[in-house]
XYZ file of C-alpha atoms in Angstrom:
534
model
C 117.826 125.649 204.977
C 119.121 122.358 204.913
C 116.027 120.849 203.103
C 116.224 123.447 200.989
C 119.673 122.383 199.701
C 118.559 118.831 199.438
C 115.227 119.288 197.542
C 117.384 121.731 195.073
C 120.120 118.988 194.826
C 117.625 116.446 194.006
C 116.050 118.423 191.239
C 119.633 118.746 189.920
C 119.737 114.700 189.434
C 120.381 114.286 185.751
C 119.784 110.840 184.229
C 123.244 110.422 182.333
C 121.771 107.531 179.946
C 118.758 110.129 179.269
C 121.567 113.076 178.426
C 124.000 110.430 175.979
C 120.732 109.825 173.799
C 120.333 113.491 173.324
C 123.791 114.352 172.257
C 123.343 111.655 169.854
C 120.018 112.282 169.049
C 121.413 115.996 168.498
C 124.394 114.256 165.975
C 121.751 112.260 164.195
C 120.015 115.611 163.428
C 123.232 117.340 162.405
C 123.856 114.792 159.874
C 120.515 115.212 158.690
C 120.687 118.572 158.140
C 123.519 118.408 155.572
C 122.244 114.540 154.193
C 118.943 113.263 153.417
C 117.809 110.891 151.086
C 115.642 108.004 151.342
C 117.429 106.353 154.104
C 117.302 109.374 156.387
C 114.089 109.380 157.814
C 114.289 105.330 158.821
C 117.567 105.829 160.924
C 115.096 109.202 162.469
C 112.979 106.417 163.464
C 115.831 103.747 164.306
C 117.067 106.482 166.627
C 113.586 106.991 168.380
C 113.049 103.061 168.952
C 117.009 102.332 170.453
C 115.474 104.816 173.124
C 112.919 103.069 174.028
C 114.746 99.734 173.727
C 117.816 100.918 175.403
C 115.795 101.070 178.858
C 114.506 97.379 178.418
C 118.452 96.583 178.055
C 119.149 98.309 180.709
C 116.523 96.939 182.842
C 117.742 93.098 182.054
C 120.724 94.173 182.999
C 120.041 95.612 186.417
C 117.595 92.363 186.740
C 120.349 89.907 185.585
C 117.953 88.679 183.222
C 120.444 88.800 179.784
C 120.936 85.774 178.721
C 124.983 86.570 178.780
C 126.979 88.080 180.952
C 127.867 91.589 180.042
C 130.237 94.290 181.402
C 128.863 95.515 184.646
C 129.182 99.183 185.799
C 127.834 100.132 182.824
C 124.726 100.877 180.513
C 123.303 98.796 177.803
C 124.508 101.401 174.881
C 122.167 100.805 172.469
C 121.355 104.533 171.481
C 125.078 105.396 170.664
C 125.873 101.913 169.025
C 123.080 101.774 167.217
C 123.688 104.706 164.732
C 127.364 104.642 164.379
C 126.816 102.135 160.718
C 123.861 103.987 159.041
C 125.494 106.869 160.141
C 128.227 106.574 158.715
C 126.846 104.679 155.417
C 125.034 107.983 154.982
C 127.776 110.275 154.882
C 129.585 107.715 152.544
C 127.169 107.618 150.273
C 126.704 111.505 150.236
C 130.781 112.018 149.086
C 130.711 109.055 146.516
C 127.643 110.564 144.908
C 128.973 114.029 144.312
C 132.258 112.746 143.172
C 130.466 109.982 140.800
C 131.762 106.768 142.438
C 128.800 103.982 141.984
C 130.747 101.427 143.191
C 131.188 102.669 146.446
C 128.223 104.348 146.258
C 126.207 101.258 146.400
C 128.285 99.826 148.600
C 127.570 102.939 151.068
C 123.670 102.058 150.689
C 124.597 98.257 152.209
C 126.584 99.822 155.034
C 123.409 101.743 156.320
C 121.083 99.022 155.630
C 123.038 96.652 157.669
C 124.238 98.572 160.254
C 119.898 99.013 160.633
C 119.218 95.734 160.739
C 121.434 94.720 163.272
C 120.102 97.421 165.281
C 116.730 95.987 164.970
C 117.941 92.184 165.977
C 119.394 93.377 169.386
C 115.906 95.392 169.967
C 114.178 92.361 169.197
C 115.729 90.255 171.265
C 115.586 92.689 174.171
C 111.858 93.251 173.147
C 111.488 89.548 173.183
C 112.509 88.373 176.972
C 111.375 91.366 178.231
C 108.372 90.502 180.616
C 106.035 91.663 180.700
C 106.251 92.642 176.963
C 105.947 96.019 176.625
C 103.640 96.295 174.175
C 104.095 100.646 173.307
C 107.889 99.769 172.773
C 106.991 96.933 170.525
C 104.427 99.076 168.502
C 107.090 101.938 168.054
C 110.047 98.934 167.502
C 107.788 97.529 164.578
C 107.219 100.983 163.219
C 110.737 101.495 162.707
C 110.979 97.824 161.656
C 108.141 98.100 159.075
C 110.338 101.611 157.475
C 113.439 100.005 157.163
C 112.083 97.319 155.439
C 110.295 99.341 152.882
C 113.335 101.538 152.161
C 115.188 98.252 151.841
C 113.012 96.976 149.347
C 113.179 100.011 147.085
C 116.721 100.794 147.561
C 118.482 97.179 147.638
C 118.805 95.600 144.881
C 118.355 91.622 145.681
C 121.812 90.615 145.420
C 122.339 93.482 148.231
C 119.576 92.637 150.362
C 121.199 88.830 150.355
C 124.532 90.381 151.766
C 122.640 92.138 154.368
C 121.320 88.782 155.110
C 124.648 86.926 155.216
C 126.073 89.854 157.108
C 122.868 89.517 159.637
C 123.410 85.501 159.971
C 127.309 85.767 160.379
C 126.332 88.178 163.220
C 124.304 85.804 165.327
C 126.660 83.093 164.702
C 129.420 85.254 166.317
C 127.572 86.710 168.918
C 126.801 83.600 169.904
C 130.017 82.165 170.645
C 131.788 85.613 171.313
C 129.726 86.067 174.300
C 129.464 82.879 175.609
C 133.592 82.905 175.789
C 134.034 86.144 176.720
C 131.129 87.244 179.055
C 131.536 90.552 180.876
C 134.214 91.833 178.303
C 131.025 94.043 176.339
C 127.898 95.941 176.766
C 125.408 94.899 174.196
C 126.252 98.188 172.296
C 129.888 97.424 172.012
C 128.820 93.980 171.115
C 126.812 95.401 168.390
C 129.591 97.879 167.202
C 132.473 95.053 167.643
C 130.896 92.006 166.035
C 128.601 93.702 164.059
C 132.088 95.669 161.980
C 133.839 91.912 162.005
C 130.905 90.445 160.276
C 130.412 93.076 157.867
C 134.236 92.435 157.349
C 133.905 88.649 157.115
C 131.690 88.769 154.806
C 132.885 91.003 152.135
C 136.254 89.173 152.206
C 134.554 85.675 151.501
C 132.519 87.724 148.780
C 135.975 89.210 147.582
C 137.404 86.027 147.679
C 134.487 84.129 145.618
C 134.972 87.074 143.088
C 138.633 87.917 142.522
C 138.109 89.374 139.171
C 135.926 92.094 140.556
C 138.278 93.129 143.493
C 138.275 96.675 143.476
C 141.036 98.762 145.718
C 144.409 98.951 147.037
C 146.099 96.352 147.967
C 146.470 98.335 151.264
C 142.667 97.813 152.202
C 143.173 93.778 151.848
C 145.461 93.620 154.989
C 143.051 94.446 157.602
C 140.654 91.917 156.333
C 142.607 89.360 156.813
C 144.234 90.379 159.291
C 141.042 90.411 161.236
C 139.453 87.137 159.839
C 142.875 84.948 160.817
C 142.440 87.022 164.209
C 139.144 85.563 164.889
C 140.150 82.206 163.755
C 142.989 82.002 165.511
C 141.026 83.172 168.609
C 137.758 80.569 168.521
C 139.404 78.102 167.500
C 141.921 77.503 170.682
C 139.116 78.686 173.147
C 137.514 75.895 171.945
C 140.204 73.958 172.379
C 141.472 74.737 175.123
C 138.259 74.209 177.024
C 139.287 70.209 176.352
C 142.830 71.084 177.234
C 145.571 72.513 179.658
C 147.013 75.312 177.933
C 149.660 76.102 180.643
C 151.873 72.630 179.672
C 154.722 73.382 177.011
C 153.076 71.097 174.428
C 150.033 72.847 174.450
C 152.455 76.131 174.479
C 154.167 74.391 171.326
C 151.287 73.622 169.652
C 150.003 77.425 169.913
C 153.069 78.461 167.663
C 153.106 75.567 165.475
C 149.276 76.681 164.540
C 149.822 80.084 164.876
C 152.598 79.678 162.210
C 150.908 77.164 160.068
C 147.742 79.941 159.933
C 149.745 83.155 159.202
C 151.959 81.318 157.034
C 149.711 78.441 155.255
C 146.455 80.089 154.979
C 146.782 83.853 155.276
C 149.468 84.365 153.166
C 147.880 82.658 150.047
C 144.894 84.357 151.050
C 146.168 87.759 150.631
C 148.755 86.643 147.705
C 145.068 86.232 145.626
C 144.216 90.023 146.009
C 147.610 91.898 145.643
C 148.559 89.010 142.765
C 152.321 88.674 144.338
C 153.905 87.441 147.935
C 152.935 89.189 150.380
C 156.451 89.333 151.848
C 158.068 90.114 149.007
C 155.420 93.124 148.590
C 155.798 94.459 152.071
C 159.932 94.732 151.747
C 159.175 96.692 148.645
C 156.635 98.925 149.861
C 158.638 99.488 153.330
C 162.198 100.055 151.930
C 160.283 102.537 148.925
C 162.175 105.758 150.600
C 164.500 106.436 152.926
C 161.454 108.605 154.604
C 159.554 105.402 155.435
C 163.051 104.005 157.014
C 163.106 107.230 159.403
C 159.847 106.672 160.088
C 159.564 103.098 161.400
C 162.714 103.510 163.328
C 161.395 106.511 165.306
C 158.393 104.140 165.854
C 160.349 101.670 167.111
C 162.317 104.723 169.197
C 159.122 105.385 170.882
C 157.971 101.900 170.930
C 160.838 101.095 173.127
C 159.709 104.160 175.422
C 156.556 102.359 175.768
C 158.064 99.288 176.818
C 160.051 100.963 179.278
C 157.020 102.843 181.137
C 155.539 99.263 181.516
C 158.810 97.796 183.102
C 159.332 100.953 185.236
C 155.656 100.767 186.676
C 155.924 97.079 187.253
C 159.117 97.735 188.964
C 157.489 100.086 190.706
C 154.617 98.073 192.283
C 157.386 95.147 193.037
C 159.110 97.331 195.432
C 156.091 98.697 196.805
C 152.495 97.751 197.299
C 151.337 94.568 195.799
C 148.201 96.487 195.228
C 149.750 99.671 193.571
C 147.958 100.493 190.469
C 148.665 102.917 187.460
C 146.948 106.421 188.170
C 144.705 107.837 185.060
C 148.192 110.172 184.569
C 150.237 107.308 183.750
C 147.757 105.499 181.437
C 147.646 108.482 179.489
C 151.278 108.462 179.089
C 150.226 106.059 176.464
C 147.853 108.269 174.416
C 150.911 111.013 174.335
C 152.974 108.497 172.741
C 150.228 107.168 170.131
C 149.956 110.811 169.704
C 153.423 111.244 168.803
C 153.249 107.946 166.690
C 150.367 108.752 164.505
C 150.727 112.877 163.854
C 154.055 112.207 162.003
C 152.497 109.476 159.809
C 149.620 111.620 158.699
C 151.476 114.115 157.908
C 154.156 112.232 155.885
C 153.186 108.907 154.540
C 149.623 107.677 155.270
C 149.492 104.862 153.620
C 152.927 103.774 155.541
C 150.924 104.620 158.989
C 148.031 102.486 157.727
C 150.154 99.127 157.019
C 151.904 99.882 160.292
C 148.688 100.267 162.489
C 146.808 97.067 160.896
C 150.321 94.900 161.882
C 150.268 96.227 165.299
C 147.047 95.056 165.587
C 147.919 91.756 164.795
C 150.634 91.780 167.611
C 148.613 93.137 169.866
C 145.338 90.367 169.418
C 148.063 87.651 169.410
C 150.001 89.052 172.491
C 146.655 88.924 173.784
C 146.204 85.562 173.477
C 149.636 84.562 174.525
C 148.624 86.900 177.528
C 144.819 85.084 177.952
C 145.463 81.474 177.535
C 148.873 81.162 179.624
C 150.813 80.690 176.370
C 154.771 79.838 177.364
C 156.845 81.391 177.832
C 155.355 84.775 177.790
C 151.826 83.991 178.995
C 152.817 84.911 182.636
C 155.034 87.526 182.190
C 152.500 89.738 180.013
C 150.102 88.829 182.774
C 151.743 89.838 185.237
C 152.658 93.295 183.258
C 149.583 94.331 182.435
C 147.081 93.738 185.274
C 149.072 96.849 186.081
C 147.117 99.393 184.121
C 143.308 97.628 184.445
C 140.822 99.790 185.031
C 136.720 98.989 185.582
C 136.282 98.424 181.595
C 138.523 95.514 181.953
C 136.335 93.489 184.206
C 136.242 90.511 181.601
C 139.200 87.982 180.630
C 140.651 90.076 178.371
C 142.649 92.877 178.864
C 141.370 94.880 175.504
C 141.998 98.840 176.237
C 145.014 98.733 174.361
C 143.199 97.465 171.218
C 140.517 100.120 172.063
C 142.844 102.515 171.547
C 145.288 101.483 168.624
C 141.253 100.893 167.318
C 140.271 104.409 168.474
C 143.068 106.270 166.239
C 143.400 104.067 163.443
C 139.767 103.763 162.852
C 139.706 107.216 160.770
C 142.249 105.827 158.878
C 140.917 102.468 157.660
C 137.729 104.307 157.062
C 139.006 106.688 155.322
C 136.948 106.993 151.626
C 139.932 107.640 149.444
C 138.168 106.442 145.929
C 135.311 109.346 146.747
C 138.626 112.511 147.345
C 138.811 114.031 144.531
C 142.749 114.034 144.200
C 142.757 111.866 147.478
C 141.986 114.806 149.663
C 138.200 116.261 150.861
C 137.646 119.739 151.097
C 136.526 121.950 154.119
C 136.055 120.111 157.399
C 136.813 116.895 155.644
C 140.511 117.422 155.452
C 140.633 116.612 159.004
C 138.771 113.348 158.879
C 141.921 111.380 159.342
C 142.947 113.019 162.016
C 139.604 112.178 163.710
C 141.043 109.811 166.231
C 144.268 111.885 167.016
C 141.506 114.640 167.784
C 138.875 112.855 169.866
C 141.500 110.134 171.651
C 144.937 111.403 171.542
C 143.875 114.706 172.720
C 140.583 115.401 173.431
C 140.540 112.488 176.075
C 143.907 112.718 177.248
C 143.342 116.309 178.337
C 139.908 115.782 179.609
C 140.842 113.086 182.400
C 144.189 114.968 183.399
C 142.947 118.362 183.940
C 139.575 116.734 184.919
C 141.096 114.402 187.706
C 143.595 117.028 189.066
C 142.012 120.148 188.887
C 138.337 119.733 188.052
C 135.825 120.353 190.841
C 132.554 120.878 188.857
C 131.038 117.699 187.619
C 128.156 117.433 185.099
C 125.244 116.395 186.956
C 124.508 112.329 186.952
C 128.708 111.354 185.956
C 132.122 111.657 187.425
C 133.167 113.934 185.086
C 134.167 117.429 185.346
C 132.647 120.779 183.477
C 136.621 122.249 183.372
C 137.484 118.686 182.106
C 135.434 118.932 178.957
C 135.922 122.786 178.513
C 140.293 121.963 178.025
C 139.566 118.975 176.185
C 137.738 121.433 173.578
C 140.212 124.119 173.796
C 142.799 121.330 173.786
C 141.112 119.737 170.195
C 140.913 123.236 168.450
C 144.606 124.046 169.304
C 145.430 120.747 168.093
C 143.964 121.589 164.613
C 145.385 124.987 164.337
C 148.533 123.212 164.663
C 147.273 120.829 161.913
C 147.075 123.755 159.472
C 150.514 124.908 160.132
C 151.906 121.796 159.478
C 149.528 120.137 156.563
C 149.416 122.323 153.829
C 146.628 119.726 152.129
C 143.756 120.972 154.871
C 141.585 123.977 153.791
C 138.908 124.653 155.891
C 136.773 127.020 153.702
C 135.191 128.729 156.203
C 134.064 125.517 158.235
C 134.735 126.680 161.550
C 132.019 127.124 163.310
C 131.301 123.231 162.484
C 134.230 122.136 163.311
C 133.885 123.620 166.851
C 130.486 122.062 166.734
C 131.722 118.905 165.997
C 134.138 119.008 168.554
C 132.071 119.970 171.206
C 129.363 117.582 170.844
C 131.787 114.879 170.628
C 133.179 115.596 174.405
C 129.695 116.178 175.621
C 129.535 112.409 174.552
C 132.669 111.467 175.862
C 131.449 113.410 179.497
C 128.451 111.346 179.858
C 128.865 107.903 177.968
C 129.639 105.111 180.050
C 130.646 102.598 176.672
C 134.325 102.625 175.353
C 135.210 106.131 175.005
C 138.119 105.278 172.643
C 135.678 103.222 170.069
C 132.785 105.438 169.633
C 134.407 109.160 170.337
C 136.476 109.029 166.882
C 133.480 107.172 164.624
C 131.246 110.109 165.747
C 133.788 112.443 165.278
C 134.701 110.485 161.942
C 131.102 111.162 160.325
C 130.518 114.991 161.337
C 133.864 116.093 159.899
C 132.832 114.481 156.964
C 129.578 116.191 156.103
């Protein structure tokens, strides 16, 4: 009898990485169902190969054969990461063609193209110190190849395939020297996603910026460009200094600010003064102190804000009086996502654009608290050190402390994103009235519910992960409450009759989240993010 149970639990062994690729295998085909046009059938193929390759990855992984470190505990991602920017250039394209928009249209067509591409150069280079080489991965990896460069060539005009390019050179460049000073902080699919979005961002701002008269847009959209550029600046250029110098001295701590203030101030304000055509300053007292609805607004941010703050002190206090080694439980971390939850529901509902400004500035705080935090930066190097170690967790296994930004990334994503110039009247019909709400869906809730109910009260897991069947199960219940509440309260949503795939959606999206071992936070709302918007 005993055999018996072991030979039946043995054919229950699931291979989770094997399970991920078919939920997104099954997304890819759901997109394809309502899109396809010429691109369609190469990211088919793209799909097909990132299989294959995604076992090499994983394979230098387990071997320690990558030439970089990358985060252990986890798998290569390539499947999931690799369809996120055709993906989502696809559906792009598909709303700026029915509403007529050829600017963004085109600019849709670059998104997929690149987003290939760079999913081709990490198979390559997996492909390419993979020994020996594996020559019926190669053959379907140059298959693929070989389609996306023929649907480039008909599609692209030359000027476009030339941004692909740059976009495909600034990539290297940064992977380079991102995961040389960072090692174990990403999988090579979160590398792909992370780097491969900055240098598609870096890249149209230089273009922008060589082209003012053809800026197109709200001055909105120009923050988190250069928001992110002076981030990255900022960031490479002091851990390459710093690897000459102490930075724990108060003139290295002095010379942090001074640059620091000399960059925001000096460079990124004249930057972003050239797209919006006045001070940037000046602009954001205006468009803050517009109503006295914006005024309520930031100060019950700052109200809950403060809350947040205090959780941190109270858990550090906490772990003072106790054990050294006392660490915040998965209940307490999510304290956090109920507070972003509260944050971000009132400013969708009320003032978007407000919410948008708001989210790209805490980013900033957060990547420079982060540096403050990394390099020892006086006088509040230490203390933020000393705070946060407090709610690590086995994603943080690099030097930087980043699931914060993961999930201030993870809700405000749908909002950045959002394709405002293809809404007729600024708002999508059916499903897609709910595409800004993707992250408050797939983070704020979905996840929330599915690690509390699933670490206190689940006791099924799906087979191959720690996760739990009854986890999954509330977080969907918990996601289609959640919009039913959204209906009540946002009288701009109107479903016509798209249900069933919003269920769909939802569903698919915490299968995902059940069985992907990559940054939940980071690719659960840019899944969700595409299938609301078919």
């Amino acid at each position: 009898m005993l055999s018996c149970v072991r030979i039946h639990s043995a054919n229950m062994e699931v291979n989770p990485v094997l399970v991920e690729s078919s939920v997104v295998m099954a997304m890819v085909l759901c997109v394809h169902m309502s899109v396809w046009n010429q691109h369609s059938w190469c990211c088919i193929a793209l799909v097909i190969q990132a299989f294959y390759v995604q076992h090499k990855w994983d394979r230098l992984l387990r071997s320690g054969g990558a030439v970089f470190q990358f985060r252990p505990t986890a798998n290569s991602g390539i499947v999931p990461a690799s369809m996120v920017m055709p993906l989502l250039g696809l559906v792009l394209k598909e709303k700026c063609s029915a509403s007529g928009y050829v600017y963004f249209e085109r600019f849709s067509m670059v998104v997929t193209v690149t987003g290939m591409m760079l999913a081709l150069f990490l198979s390559l280079i997996a492909l390419g110190v993979t020994r020996p080489v594996p020559t019926n991965t190669c053959v379907i990896a140059g298959m693929a190849g070989a389609a996306i460069m023929y649907s480039t060539k008909q599609t692209l005009t030359v000027s476009e395939v030339i941004e692909v390019l740059e976009v495909l050179l600034i990539f290297v460049y940064l992977c380079l020297i991102v995961l040389y000073l960072l090692p174990r902080c990403f999988t090579p699919g979160e590398a792909l996603l992370i780097v491969g979005g900055i240098s598609f961002i870096v890249n149209q701002l230089i273009k922008r910026s060589l082209s003012l008269s053809e800026a197109k847009g709200d001055p909105i959209n120009y923050f988190l460009p250069v928001v992110v550029v002076g981030s990255l600046l900022l960031g490479v250029f002091f851990a390459l200094l710093f690897c000459f110098m102490e930075s724990e001295t108060w003139v290295s701590s002095l010379f942090f600010h001074m640059m620091t203030a000399v960059l925001a101030l000096g460079i990124l304000m004249p930057w972003l003064a050239l797209f919006i055509g006045r001070h940037p300053i000046m602009w954001l007292v205006d468009f803050v102190t517009l109503n006295e609805k914006r005024m309520c607004l930031l100060g019950y941010w700052l109200l809950l804000a403060s809350i947040a703050t205090c959780v941190v002190l109270h858990q550090n206090y906490k772990r003072q009086s106790g054990s050294k080694k006392h660490q915040a439980s998965t209940i307490v971390r999510k304290y956090f996502h109920l507070i972003i939850v509260a944050t971000y529901v009132p400013g969708l509902l009320y003032d978007r654009q407000l919410l948008h400004v708001a989210s790209v500035g805490c980013l900033a705080l957060f990547l420079v608290m982060e540096y403050v935090r990394y390099f020892r930066i006086r006088p509040m190097g230490q203390l933020l050190r000393q705070l946060l170690t407090l709610f690590l967790d086995e994603r943080d296994s690099g030097p930087l402390i980043l699931t914060h930004v993961y999930l201030l990334l993870g809700m405000s994503l749908p909002i950045w994103l959002y394709p405002g110039p293809c809404a007729p009247k600024g708002i999508l019909p059916g499903a897609g009235g709910l595409v800004p709400y993707a992250g408050v869906l797939a983070v704020g809730v979905g996840d929330t519910v599915a690690s509390v109910f699933g670490s206190t009260m689940g006791e099924f897991r799906w087979p191959g992960t720690k996760k739990t069947m009854e986890g999954t199960a509330t977080s969907v219940f918990a996601q289609i409450i959640a919009v039913a509440v959204f209906l009540i309260f946002d009288g701009s949503i109107n479903l016509n009759s798209t249900y069933s795939w919003i269920v769909g959606s939802i569903t698919l999206v915490a299968m995902l989240e059940a069985y992907t071992t990559q940054i939940d936070n980071l690719f659960l709302p840019l899944y969700l993010f595409i299938l609301l918007l078919l």
